[in-house]
GROMACS .gro file of C-alpha atoms in nm:
model
  513
    1MET     CA    1   2.094  -0.397   2.126
    2GLU     CA    2   1.744  -0.482   2.250
    3SER     CA    3   1.615  -0.452   1.893
    4LEU     CA    4   1.880  -0.693   1.767
    5GLU     CA    5   1.792  -0.947   2.036
    6ALA     CA    6   1.423  -0.912   1.952
    7LEU     CA    7   1.501  -0.950   1.581
    8ALA     CA    8   1.699  -1.269   1.652
    9HIS     CA    9   1.394  -1.404   1.834
   10GLY     CA   10   1.185  -1.299   1.534
   11PHE     CA   11   1.404  -1.507   1.302
   12SER     CA   12   1.349  -1.811   1.523
   13ILE     CA   13   0.976  -1.762   1.458
   14ALA     CA   14   1.002  -1.680   1.088
   15LEU     CA   15   1.235  -1.972   1.009
   16THR     CA   16   0.975  -2.240   1.082
   17TRP     CA   17   0.868  -2.452   0.785
   18GLN     CA   18   0.514  -2.316   0.792
   19ASN     CA   19   0.620  -1.952   0.790
   20LEU     CA   20   0.887  -2.007   0.525
   21GLY     CA   21   0.630  -2.180   0.305
   22LEU     CA   22   0.379  -1.898   0.355
   23ALA     CA   23   0.643  -1.636   0.276
   24LEU     CA   24   0.734  -1.818  -0.047
   25LEU     CA   25   0.367  -1.856  -0.142
   26GLY     CA   26   0.302  -1.489  -0.070
   27CYS     CA   27   0.603  -1.380  -0.277
   28LEU     CA   28   0.486  -1.588  -0.574
   29LEU     CA   29   0.125  -1.473  -0.556
   30GLY     CA   30   0.227  -1.113  -0.494
   31THR     CA   31   0.457  -1.105  -0.796
   32ILE     CA   32   0.179  -1.247  -1.012
   33VAL     CA   33  -0.075  -0.994  -0.879
   34GLY     CA   34   0.170  -0.708  -0.928
   35ALA     CA   35   0.254  -0.814  -1.283
   36LEU     CA   36  -0.112  -0.819  -1.391
   37PRO     CA   37  -0.218  -0.465  -1.489
   38GLY     CA   38  -0.493  -0.313  -1.277
   39LEU     CA   39  -0.477  -0.525  -0.963
   40GLY     CA   40  -0.188  -0.385  -0.758
   41PRO     CA   41  -0.084  -0.452  -0.396
   42SER     CA   42  -0.398  -0.314  -0.228
   43ASN     CA   43  -0.629  -0.536  -0.432
   44GLY     CA   44  -0.394  -0.833  -0.395
   45VAL     CA   45  -0.386  -0.811  -0.016
   46ALA     CA   46  -0.762  -0.746   0.001
   47ILE     CA   47  -0.834  -1.056  -0.207
   48MET     CA   48  -0.609  -1.268   0.015
   49ILE     CA   49  -0.774  -1.166   0.344
   50PRO     CA   50  -1.070  -1.405   0.304
   51VAL     CA   51  -0.826  -1.680   0.206
   52VAL     CA   52  -0.625  -1.621   0.523
   53PHE     CA   53  -0.932  -1.658   0.742
   54SER     CA   54  -1.043  -1.965   0.550
   55MET     CA   55  -0.705  -2.125   0.619
   56GLY     CA   56  -0.746  -2.054   0.991
   57LEU     CA   57  -0.401  -1.900   1.026
   58ALA     CA   58  -0.280  -1.739   1.347
   59ALA     CA   59  -0.182  -1.372   1.351
   60THR     CA   60   0.190  -1.412   1.275
   61PRO     CA   61   0.159  -1.658   0.983
   62ALA     CA   62  -0.133  -1.456   0.841
   63LEU     CA   63   0.068  -1.132   0.846
   64ILE     CA   64   0.371  -1.305   0.697
   65LEU     CA   65   0.159  -1.426   0.406
   66LEU     CA   66  -0.009  -1.089   0.347
   67THR     CA   67   0.306  -0.877   0.376
   68SER     CA   68   0.484  -1.117   0.140
   69VAL     CA   69   0.201  -1.059  -0.108
   70TYR     CA   70   0.246  -0.684  -0.048
   71TYR     CA   71   0.620  -0.688  -0.114
   72GLY     CA   72   0.579  -0.929  -0.406
   73ALA     CA   73   0.321  -0.704  -0.572
   74MET     CA   74   0.558  -0.408  -0.540
   75TYR     CA   75   0.825  -0.615  -0.716
   76GLY     CA   76   0.585  -0.745  -0.982
   77GLY     CA   77   0.446  -0.408  -1.089
   78ARG     CA   78   0.757  -0.340  -1.293
   79ILE     CA   79   0.710  -0.639  -1.528
   80SER     CA   80   0.414  -0.509  -1.730
   81ALA     CA   81   0.552  -0.154  -1.701
   82ILE     CA   82   0.873  -0.255  -1.878
   83LEU     CA   83   0.736  -0.506  -2.129
   84LEU     CA   84   0.398  -0.354  -2.219
   85ASN     CA   85   0.431   0.011  -2.109
   86ILE     CA   86   0.136  -0.062  -1.876
   87PRO     CA   87   0.224  -0.018  -1.507
   88GLY     CA   88   0.093  -0.296  -1.285
   89ASP     CA   89   0.011  -0.031  -1.024
   90GLU     CA   90   0.048   0.345  -0.983
   91PRO     CA   91   0.397   0.341  -0.820
   92ALA     CA   92   0.529   0.154  -1.128
   93LEU     CA   93   0.411   0.440  -1.350
   94MET     CA   94   0.752   0.607  -1.341
   95THR     CA   95   0.925   0.281  -1.440
   96THR     CA   96   0.757   0.296  -1.781
   97LEU     CA   97   0.953   0.611  -1.870
   98ASP     CA   98   1.284   0.431  -1.924
   99GLY     CA   99   1.190   0.066  -1.878
  100TYR     CA  100   0.979   0.040  -2.192
  101PRO     CA  101   1.233   0.223  -2.412
  102MET     CA  102   1.502  -0.021  -2.288
  103ALA     CA  103   1.275  -0.312  -2.380
  104ARG     CA  104   1.214  -0.164  -2.726
  105GLN     CA  105   1.588  -0.139  -2.774
  106GLY     CA  106   1.638  -0.508  -2.700
  107HIS     CA  107   1.740  -0.473  -2.334
  108ALA     CA  108   1.418  -0.597  -2.172
  109GLY     CA  109   1.596  -0.865  -1.967
  110GLU     CA  110   1.854  -0.620  -1.836
  111ALA     CA  111   1.583  -0.368  -1.748
  112LEU     CA  112   1.389  -0.635  -1.558
  113ALA     CA  113   1.704  -0.749  -1.378
  114ILE     CA  114   1.810  -0.398  -1.279
  115SER     CA  115   1.458  -0.318  -1.160
  116GLY     CA  116   1.452  -0.640  -0.957
  117LEU     CA  117   1.787  -0.560  -0.799
  118ALA     CA  118   1.677  -0.203  -0.723
  119SER     CA  119   1.355  -0.333  -0.569
  120PHE     CA  120   1.559  -0.561  -0.344
  121VAL     CA  121   1.793  -0.281  -0.235
  122GLY     CA  122   1.504  -0.045  -0.158
  123ALA     CA  123   1.290  -0.300   0.027
  124PHE     CA  124   1.578  -0.458   0.222
  125ALA     CA  125   1.714  -0.121   0.336
  126ALA     CA  126   1.363  -0.007   0.431
  127THR     CA  127   1.321  -0.317   0.647
  128ILE     CA  128   1.644  -0.225   0.826
  129GLY     CA  129   1.499   0.123   0.874
  130LEU     CA  130   1.187  -0.037   1.018
  131VAL     CA  131   1.399  -0.220   1.277
  132VAL     CA  132   1.577   0.101   1.374
  133LEU     CA  133   1.299   0.359   1.360
  134ALA     CA  134   0.984   0.177   1.477
  135PRO     CA  135   1.106   0.113   1.835
  136GLN     CA  136   1.211   0.480   1.862
  137LEU     CA  137   0.863   0.593   1.756
  138VAL     CA  138   0.717   0.358   2.013
  139GLU     CA  139   0.912   0.535   2.289
  140VAL     CA  140   0.766   0.868   2.179
  141ALA     CA  141   0.416   0.731   2.133
  142LEU     CA  142   0.408   0.600   2.491
  143LEU     CA  143   0.391   0.966   2.598
  144PHE     CA  144   0.066   1.019   2.403
  145GLY     CA  145  -0.261   1.099   2.576
  146PRO     CA  146  -0.612   1.111   2.424
  147ALA     CA  147  -0.557   1.462   2.284
  148GLU     CA  148  -0.231   1.361   2.116
  149TYR     CA  149  -0.392   1.052   1.960
  150PHE     CA  150  -0.683   1.259   1.830
  151ALA     CA  151  -0.437   1.507   1.677
  152MET     CA  152  -0.236   1.222   1.523
  153PHE     CA  153  -0.548   1.071   1.363
  154THR     CA  154  -0.638   1.417   1.233
  155LEU     CA  155  -0.292   1.440   1.079
  156ALA     CA  156  -0.335   1.103   0.909
  157PHE     CA  157  -0.670   1.199   0.758
  158ALA     CA  158  -0.552   1.546   0.653
  159THR     CA  159  -0.250   1.413   0.465
  160LEU     CA  160  -0.425   1.123   0.292
  161GLY     CA  161  -0.477   1.325  -0.023
  162GLY     CA  162  -0.102   1.366  -0.062
  163VAL     CA  163   0.071   1.576  -0.322
  164THR     CA  164  -0.017   1.326  -0.595
  165SER     CA  165  -0.394   1.336  -0.534
  166ALA     CA  166  -0.602   1.473  -0.816
  167ASN     CA  167  -0.815   1.684  -0.585
  168GLN     CA  168  -0.788   1.761  -0.213
  169ALA     CA  169  -1.160   1.832  -0.190
  170LYS     CA  170  -1.236   1.481  -0.316
  171ALA     CA  171  -0.994   1.333  -0.062
  172GLY     CA  172  -1.167   1.534   0.210
  173PHE     CA  173  -1.508   1.412   0.096
  174ALA     CA  174  -1.385   1.052   0.100
  175THR     CA  175  -1.254   1.096   0.454
  176CYS     CA  176  -1.588   1.237   0.573
  177LEU     CA  177  -1.769   0.948   0.407
  178GLY     CA  178  -1.546   0.697   0.585
  179LEU     CA  179  -1.596   0.868   0.922
  180ALA     CA  180  -1.972   0.875   0.867
  181LEU     CA  181  -1.973   0.500   0.802
  182ALA     CA  182  -1.771   0.449   1.122
  183PHE     CA  183  -2.055   0.605   1.327
  184ILE     CA  184  -2.295   0.326   1.227
  185GLY     CA  185  -2.369   0.091   1.518
  186VAL     CA  186  -2.441   0.103   1.888
  187ASP     CA  187  -2.273   0.392   2.070
  188GLY     CA  188  -2.023   0.235   2.309
  189GLN     CA  189  -2.071   0.508   2.571
  190THR     CA  190  -2.451   0.553   2.572
  191GLY     CA  191  -2.569   0.223   2.425
  192VAL     CA  192  -2.791   0.406   2.176
  193PRO     CA  193  -2.807   0.271   1.817
  194ARG     CA  194  -2.683   0.524   1.560
  195PHE     CA  195  -2.773   0.522   1.189
  196THR     CA  196  -2.878   0.157   1.200
  197PHE     CA  197  -3.228   0.230   1.058
  198GLY     CA  198  -3.364  -0.047   1.277
  199ASN     CA  199  -3.150  -0.315   1.110
  200VAL     CA  200  -2.992  -0.541   1.374
  201HIS     CA  201  -2.713  -0.635   1.133
  202PHE     CA  202  -2.575  -0.282   1.174
  203TYR     CA  203  -2.566  -0.290   1.554
  204ASP     CA  204  -2.202  -0.405   1.549
  205GLY     CA  205  -2.115  -0.142   1.290
  206VAL     CA  206  -1.983  -0.192   0.937
  207ASP     CA  207  -1.745  -0.486   0.907
  208PHE     CA  208  -1.430  -0.330   0.762
  209LEU     CA  209  -1.326  -0.659   0.598
  210VAL     CA  210  -1.652  -0.660   0.401
  211ALA     CA  211  -1.594  -0.296   0.305
  212ILE     CA  212  -1.232  -0.357   0.199
  213VAL     CA  213  -1.301  -0.663  -0.017
  214GLY     CA  214  -1.602  -0.494  -0.175
  215MET     CA  215  -1.437  -0.160  -0.250
  216PHE     CA  216  -1.105  -0.298  -0.371
  217ALA     CA  217  -1.173  -0.641  -0.522
  218LEU     CA  218  -1.536  -0.624  -0.642
  219SER     CA  219  -1.508  -0.270  -0.775
  220GLU     CA  220  -1.222  -0.393  -0.995
  221VAL     CA  221  -1.458  -0.656  -1.137
  222PHE     CA  222  -1.726  -0.393  -1.202
  223VAL     CA  223  -1.473  -0.170  -1.380
  224PHE     CA  224  -1.374  -0.467  -1.597
  225ILE     CA  225  -1.738  -0.544  -1.679
  226GLU     CA  226  -1.796  -0.181  -1.774
  227GLU     CA  227  -1.498  -0.178  -2.005
  228ARG     CA  228  -1.610  -0.512  -2.154
  229GLY     CA  229  -1.271  -0.669  -2.138
  230LYS     CA  230  -1.076  -0.386  -2.298
  231ALA     CA  231  -0.812  -0.417  -2.024
  232GLY     CA  232  -0.769  -0.781  -2.113
  233SER     CA  233  -0.686  -0.693  -2.472
  234HIS     CA  234  -0.361  -0.534  -2.356
  235THR     CA  235  -0.237  -0.862  -2.216
  236THR     CA  236  -0.234  -1.020  -2.559
  237ALA     CA  237  -0.017  -0.748  -2.710
  238LYS     CA  238   0.313  -0.845  -2.862
  239MET     CA  239   0.585  -0.822  -2.600
  240PRO     CA  240   0.957  -0.767  -2.659
  241GLU     CA  241   1.180  -1.068  -2.608
  242VAL     CA  242   1.322  -1.082  -2.256
  243GLY     CA  243   1.668  -1.199  -2.361
  244ARG     CA  244   1.957  -1.171  -2.117
  245VAL     CA  245   1.844  -1.140  -1.754
  246ILE     CA  246   2.185  -1.083  -1.595
  247PRO     CA  247   2.290  -0.717  -1.624
  248PRO     CA  248   2.655  -0.637  -1.693
  249TRP     CA  249   2.864  -0.520  -1.398
  250SER     CA  250   2.905  -0.177  -1.560
  251MET     CA  251   2.527  -0.126  -1.551
  252ILE     CA  252   2.506  -0.230  -1.186
  253LYS     CA  253   2.787   0.011  -1.101
  254GLN     CA  254   2.621   0.289  -1.303
  255THR     CA  255   2.290   0.250  -1.117
  256SER     CA  256   2.424   0.188  -0.765
  257GLY     CA  257   2.422   0.557  -0.671
  258ALA     CA  258   2.066   0.596  -0.798
  259MET     CA  259   1.956   0.299  -0.589
  260GLY     CA  260   2.111   0.443  -0.273
  261ARG     CA  261   1.969   0.794  -0.310
  262SER     CA  262   1.627   0.670  -0.414
  263THR     CA  263   1.609   0.430  -0.120
  264VAL     CA  264   1.652   0.715   0.127
  265LEU     CA  265   1.394   0.934  -0.050
  266GLY     CA  266   1.147   0.650  -0.080
  267PHE     CA  267   1.176   0.546   0.283
  268VAL     CA  268   1.112   0.901   0.405
  269ALA     CA  269   0.810   0.930   0.172
  270GLY     CA  270   0.676   0.599   0.302
  271VAL     CA  271   0.703   0.697   0.668
  272LEU     CA  272   0.497   1.012   0.609
  273PRO     CA  273   0.125   0.929   0.648
  274GLY     CA  274  -0.059   0.955   0.319
  275ALA     CA  275   0.248   0.993   0.095
  276GLY     CA  276   0.309   0.630   0.001
  277ALA     CA  277   0.496   0.454  -0.276
  278SER     CA  278   0.367   0.674  -0.558
  279LEU     CA  279   0.533   0.983  -0.413
  280GLY     CA  280   0.848   0.783  -0.333
  281SER     CA  281   0.872   0.666  -0.693
  282PHE     CA  282   0.811   1.012  -0.836
  283LEU     CA  283   1.062   1.188  -0.607
  284ALA     CA  284   1.326   0.924  -0.674
  285TYR     CA  285   1.294   0.959  -1.051
  286THR     CA  286   1.286   1.339  -1.062
  287VAL     CA  287   1.580   1.377  -0.822
  288GLU     CA  288   1.788   1.125  -1.014
  289LYS     CA  289   1.707   1.301  -1.340
  290LYS     CA  290   1.835   1.626  -1.187
  291VAL     CA  291   2.151   1.452  -1.060
  292ALA     CA  292   2.226   1.302  -1.400
  293GLY     CA  293   2.171   1.631  -1.583
  294LYS     CA  294   2.303   1.637  -1.938
  295ASN     CA  295   2.486   1.309  -1.883
  296GLY     CA  296   2.158   1.117  -1.865
  297ARG     CA  297   1.928   0.977  -2.131
  298PHE     CA  298   1.620   0.983  -1.912
  299GLY     CA  299   1.304   0.903  -2.105
  300LYS     CA  300   1.502   0.724  -2.376
  301GLY     CA  301   1.620   0.413  -2.195
  302ASP     CA  302   1.856   0.516  -1.914
  303PRO     CA  303   1.904   0.228  -1.664
  304ARG     CA  304   1.911   0.481  -1.380
  305GLY     CA  305   1.557   0.579  -1.479
  306VAL     CA  306   1.455   0.219  -1.408
  307ALA     CA  307   1.656   0.170  -1.089
  308ALA     CA  308   1.552   0.497  -0.921
  309PRO     CA  309   1.171   0.460  -0.917
  310GLU     CA  310   1.188   0.090  -0.831
  311ALA     CA  311   1.418   0.148  -0.535
  312GLY     CA  312   1.204   0.445  -0.432
  313ASN     CA  313   0.865   0.275  -0.442
  314ASN     CA  314   0.985  -0.043  -0.267
  315ALA     CA  315   1.159   0.158   0.004
  316ALA     CA  316   0.837   0.354   0.050
  317ALA     CA  317   0.644   0.028   0.082
  318GLY     CA  318   0.867  -0.075   0.372
  319GLY     CA  319   0.860   0.273   0.522
  320ALA     CA  320   0.479   0.273   0.527
  321LEU     CA  321   0.492  -0.017   0.775
  322VAL     CA  322   0.670   0.202   1.032
  323PRO     CA  323   0.376   0.428   1.131
  324MET     CA  324   0.133   0.136   1.098
  325LEU     CA  325   0.316  -0.086   1.346
  326ALA     CA  326   0.449   0.184   1.581
  327LEU     CA  327   0.157   0.430   1.584
  328GLY     CA  328  -0.139   0.239   1.441
  329VAL     CA  329  -0.164   0.486   1.152
  330PRO     CA  330  -0.116   0.336   0.802
  331GLY     CA  331   0.124   0.511   0.568
  332SER     CA  332  -0.042   0.383   0.248
  333GLY     CA  333  -0.353   0.215   0.113
  334THR     CA  334  -0.208  -0.133   0.139
  335THR     CA  335  -0.098  -0.084   0.499
  336ALA     CA  336  -0.454   0.032   0.573
  337VAL     CA  337  -0.571  -0.310   0.454
  338LEU     CA  338  -0.305  -0.476   0.672
  339LEU     CA  339  -0.422  -0.264   0.966
  340ALA     CA  340  -0.773  -0.402   0.912
  341MET     CA  341  -0.632  -0.753   0.924
  342LEU     CA  342  -0.466  -0.687   1.259
  343LEU     CA  343  -0.781  -0.534   1.404
  344ALA     CA  344  -0.986  -0.830   1.282
  345MET     CA  345  -0.757  -1.056   1.483
  346ASP     CA  346  -0.801  -0.843   1.797
  347ILE     CA  347  -0.447  -0.706   1.771
  348THR     CA  348  -0.421  -0.329   1.803
  349PRO     CA  349  -0.121  -0.176   1.620
  350GLY     CA  350   0.055   0.101   1.808
  351PRO     CA  351   0.298   0.153   2.094
  352LEU     CA  352   0.179  -0.146   2.296
  353LEU     CA  353   0.213  -0.385   2.001
  354PHE     CA  354   0.587  -0.421   2.061
  355THR     CA  355   0.535  -0.516   2.427
  356GLN     CA  356   0.207  -0.707   2.415
  357ASN     CA  357   0.264  -0.897   2.088
  358PRO     CA  358   0.642  -0.907   2.032
  359ASP     CA  359   0.624  -1.244   1.856
  360VAL     CA  360   0.389  -1.097   1.596
  361VAL     CA  361   0.583  -0.781   1.517
  362TRP     CA  362   0.938  -0.922   1.527
  363GLY     CA  363   0.840  -1.243   1.351
  364LEU     CA  364   0.687  -1.028   1.078
  365ILE     CA  365   0.997  -0.807   1.044
  366ALA     CA  366   1.225  -1.112   1.026
  367ALA     CA  367   0.999  -1.262   0.760
  368LEU     CA  368   1.031  -0.941   0.556
  369PHE     CA  369   1.408  -0.990   0.539
  370ILE     CA  370   1.360  -1.350   0.431
  371GLY     CA  371   1.088  -1.257   0.183
  372ASN     CA  372   1.309  -0.999   0.013
  373ILE     CA  373   1.580  -1.257  -0.043
  374MET     CA  374   1.319  -1.497  -0.181
  375LEU     CA  375   1.185  -1.229  -0.415
  376LEU     CA  376   1.531  -1.152  -0.551
  377ALA     CA  377   1.596  -1.523  -0.605
  378LEU     CA  378   1.258  -1.564  -0.779
  379ASN     CA  379   1.259  -1.250  -0.991
  380LEU     CA  380   1.593  -1.299  -1.162
  381PRO     CA  381   1.581  -1.660  -1.291
  382MET     CA  382   1.200  -1.687  -1.318
  383VAL     CA  383   1.123  -1.353  -1.477
  384SER     CA  384   1.053  -1.518  -1.815
  385LEU     CA  385   0.787  -1.733  -1.650
  386PHE     CA  386   0.619  -1.433  -1.491
  387THR     CA  387   0.608  -1.252  -1.825
  388LYS     CA  388   0.403  -1.535  -1.974
  389LEU     CA  389   0.130  -1.460  -1.720
  390LEU     CA  390   0.073  -1.127  -1.895
  391LYS     CA  391  -0.080  -1.320  -2.185
  392ILE     CA  392  -0.367  -1.446  -1.966
  393PRO     CA  393  -0.680  -1.246  -2.059
  394SER     CA  394  -0.852  -1.064  -1.774
  395MET     CA  395  -1.179  -1.236  -1.868
  396TYR     CA  396  -1.042  -1.550  -1.705
  397LEU     CA  397  -0.896  -1.375  -1.400
  398MET     CA  398  -1.194  -1.166  -1.287
  399PRO     CA  399  -1.429  -1.463  -1.223
  400GLY     CA  400  -1.162  -1.603  -0.992
  401VAL     CA  401  -1.143  -1.273  -0.802
  402THR     CA  402  -1.523  -1.275  -0.766
  403MET     CA  403  -1.533  -1.633  -0.642
  404ILE     CA  404  -1.261  -1.576  -0.381
  405SER     CA  405  -1.437  -1.262  -0.257
  406PHE     CA  406  -1.777  -1.426  -0.212
  407VAL     CA  407  -1.660  -1.759  -0.074
  408GLY     CA  408  -1.407  -1.594   0.156
  409ILE     CA  409  -1.642  -1.336   0.308
  410TYR     CA  410  -1.918  -1.593   0.359
  411GLY     CA  411  -1.664  -1.824   0.523
  412ILE     CA  412  -1.570  -1.545   0.768
  413THR     CA  413  -1.915  -1.411   0.857
  414ASN     CA  414  -2.161  -1.689   0.756
  415SER     CA  415  -2.402  -1.409   0.668
  416THR     CA  416  -2.580  -1.352   0.337
  417PHE     CA  417  -2.645  -0.994   0.453
  418ASP     CA  418  -2.268  -0.932   0.452
  419LEU     CA  419  -2.251  -1.063   0.095
  420MET     CA  420  -2.513  -0.810  -0.010
  421LEU     CA  421  -2.329  -0.541   0.184
  422MET     CA  422  -2.006  -0.637   0.007
  423ILE     CA  423  -2.178  -0.594  -0.329
  424ALA     CA  424  -2.304  -0.252  -0.215
  425PHE     CA  425  -1.950  -0.150  -0.123
  426GLY     CA  426  -1.833  -0.282  -0.460
  427VAL     CA  427  -2.082  -0.053  -0.633
  428LEU     CA  428  -1.971   0.235  -0.407
  429GLY     CA  429  -1.609   0.170  -0.501
  430TRP     CA  430  -1.701   0.166  -0.870
  431VAL     CA  431  -1.885   0.499  -0.835
  432LEU     CA  432  -1.592   0.654  -0.649
  433ARG     CA  433  -1.357   0.540  -0.925
  434LYS     CA  434  -1.584   0.695  -1.187
  435PHE     CA  435  -1.559   1.031  -1.011
  436GLU     CA  436  -1.186   0.982  -0.935
  437ILE     CA  437  -1.247   0.995  -0.560
  438PRO     CA  438  -0.980   0.804  -0.364
  439MET     CA  439  -1.104   0.496  -0.177
  440VAL     CA  440  -0.827   0.472   0.083
  441PRO     CA  441  -0.963   0.763   0.296
  442VAL     CA  442  -1.300   0.587   0.308
  443ILE     CA  443  -1.142   0.266   0.434
  444LEU     CA  444  -0.923   0.451   0.683
  445GLY     CA  445  -1.227   0.640   0.811
  446ILE     CA  446  -1.406   0.310   0.879
  447LEU     CA  447  -1.094   0.168   1.048
  448LEU     CA  448  -0.991   0.462   1.266
  449GLY     CA  449  -1.314   0.655   1.305
  450GLU     CA  450  -1.418   0.475   1.623
  451LEU     CA  451  -1.072   0.515   1.782
  452MET     CA  452  -1.067   0.882   1.688
  453GLU     CA  453  -1.409   0.937   1.845
  454LYS     CA  454  -1.313   0.750   2.165
  455ASN     CA  455  -0.998   0.959   2.211
  456LEU     CA  456  -1.190   1.280   2.150
  457ARG     CA  457  -1.445   1.181   2.414
  458ARG     CA  458  -1.177   1.079   2.662
  459ALA     CA  459  -0.995   1.409   2.618
  460LEU     CA  460  -1.316   1.608   2.671
  461THR     CA  461  -1.410   1.395   2.973
  462ILE     CA  462  -1.072   1.463   3.135
  463SER     CA  463  -1.104   1.837   3.069
  464ASP     CA  464  -1.470   1.851   3.175
  465GLY     CA  465  -1.581   1.947   2.824
  466ASP     CA  466  -1.314   2.211   2.759
  467PHE     CA  467  -1.208   2.187   2.391
  468ALA     CA  468  -0.886   2.373   2.476
  469VAL     CA  469  -0.741   2.039   2.589
  470LEU     CA  470  -0.704   1.945   2.223
  471TYR     CA  471  -0.436   2.209   2.166
  472GLN     CA  472  -0.274   2.256   2.506
  473SER     CA  473  -0.006   1.992   2.450
  474PRO     CA  474   0.293   2.100   2.233
  475LEU     CA  475   0.287   1.757   2.068
  476ALA     CA  476  -0.082   1.792   1.982
  477VAL     CA  477  -0.025   2.143   1.848
  478GLY     CA  478   0.260   2.010   1.635
  479PHE     CA  479   0.040   1.735   1.489
  480LEU     CA  480  -0.248   1.974   1.418
  481THR     CA  481  -0.014   2.228   1.257
  482VAL     CA  482   0.138   1.966   1.029
  483ALA     CA  483  -0.215   1.843   0.950
  484VAL     CA  484  -0.321   2.188   0.830
  485ILE     CA  485   0.000   2.232   0.631
  486GLY     CA  486  -0.028   1.880   0.489
  487PHE     CA  487  -0.378   1.949   0.363
  488ILE     CA  488  -0.318   2.297   0.220
  489VAL     CA  489   0.033   2.278   0.072
  490PRO     CA  490  -0.046   2.002  -0.183
  491ILE     CA  491  -0.300   2.234  -0.343
  492PHE     CA  492  -0.014   2.463  -0.445
  493LEU     CA  493   0.239   2.187  -0.516
  494ARG     CA  494   0.015   1.981  -0.740
  495ASN     CA  495   0.125   2.161  -1.057
  496PHE     CA  496   0.483   2.059  -0.983
  497VAL     CA  497   0.416   1.701  -0.872
  498LYS     CA  498   0.224   1.521  -1.144
  499PRO     CA  499   0.365   1.180  -1.228
  500LYS     CA  500   0.112   1.113  -1.504
  501LYS     CA  501   0.186   1.449  -1.666
  502LEU     CA  502   0.559   1.372  -1.653
  503VAL     CA  503   0.491   1.043  -1.832
  504GLU     CA  504   0.290   1.220  -2.102
  505ASP     CA  505   0.560   1.486  -2.146
  506ASN     CA  506   0.830   1.222  -2.191
  507ILE     CA  507   0.619   1.040  -2.448
  508THR     CA  508   0.563   1.356  -2.651
  509GLU     CA  509   0.928   1.461  -2.628
  510GLY     CA  510   1.042   1.167  -2.834
  511THR     CA  511   1.030   0.797  -2.896
  512PRO     CA  512   1.292   0.538  -2.800
  513ASP     CA  513   1.604   0.526  -3.010
   0.00000   0.00000   0.00000
């Protein structure tokens, strides 16, 4: 009952003209970002952070705008996946399996409509789950001490590779790199500069906003420059006609079960730290394929093969907000960027967020409900307009990304040193991409490294230097055990959980009818 009362108060905040306008703007921009191949939700939110600071928005309106971009990008990723067989982001990879064959068969509009409806079901149900589950996690998290927080951060870092990561060793290296960068600056306990090399600009540590914009946005520009516009050539490819955008009732009825099952799977995958929307999409598709059995035409244009991954990845997107808001541990790369936004505004996500900043958290949750309705209303009648954006060459988009990054960061910090540092992080991001090393663990290391170190020191101070305090609590032992399992098990599961391999297998099995 308390949650419902708090949610009602949240709607009174979200239903102001400013917040409604920001939610609509975020939904539009997010759908555009998601539809354009290569950008994705993480890049979209990272690009918008400097814009948010330039607009001088308060915490609640800023989060409403950014989360609307997040949800919109998750919706938009399906458009290029269905029409061009090019997923807008990794979670939309599974949508290509049946979405593109449907488009080739003349059902592009129906595939887009079903995917939009499934996205709505998954995201809306996940937001309900956020209302129910987040306050319960808060009650548990209030029992945490320094040792439990250290164990929880260890769990987050250990599971970042996930079962879909190409290499656990690379994920571990990225985490260590992020933690090393977090040590730069003046030690808060001793006052001694660490790894600053005498440069006063590093005394306050590495600005995580500079790191995020550089590694996500600028590295995308460097990748485009390296490929000399090859990615842009895809956008001019001949697309199937959209046609009818209202699916028949029989198709909605056929896919309703897939939407429901996939929503549950996706939400669970999103709540788990490090799993994210990619795993939610993959699990939803593979489970639905098993359920359909011989009665399905998966890989050849089955509508359930479109509905399942879209419901799964959007439910996972909402589920990833649960640990971020309740525990301060992001469940995905995009929520790591949102976590950075909160920290930049001196708001610490975690158990005390719901009591110290209730307007922020409940206003945000209410705005998510409103944003989902807006996205459904936008994505059905305006889908033909969004498809035309795919014809814009990347050579015109990347200069805009560069301009926003530079102007935005300089507007926040007023420092040319930070601009140079942003370029350095852009080069680092490009190098990591070349070696297929995930960037999210690096960002999370920069974000949470200081908190992890502080809790470790507090625990050792309380125990007078006895490391046994780290595993004396049953809760801490549980976290550490799951951390070890979460890091080791994916090594053995990777052969069974390979979304890209499943895509390749479906392509080689046969072409659309």
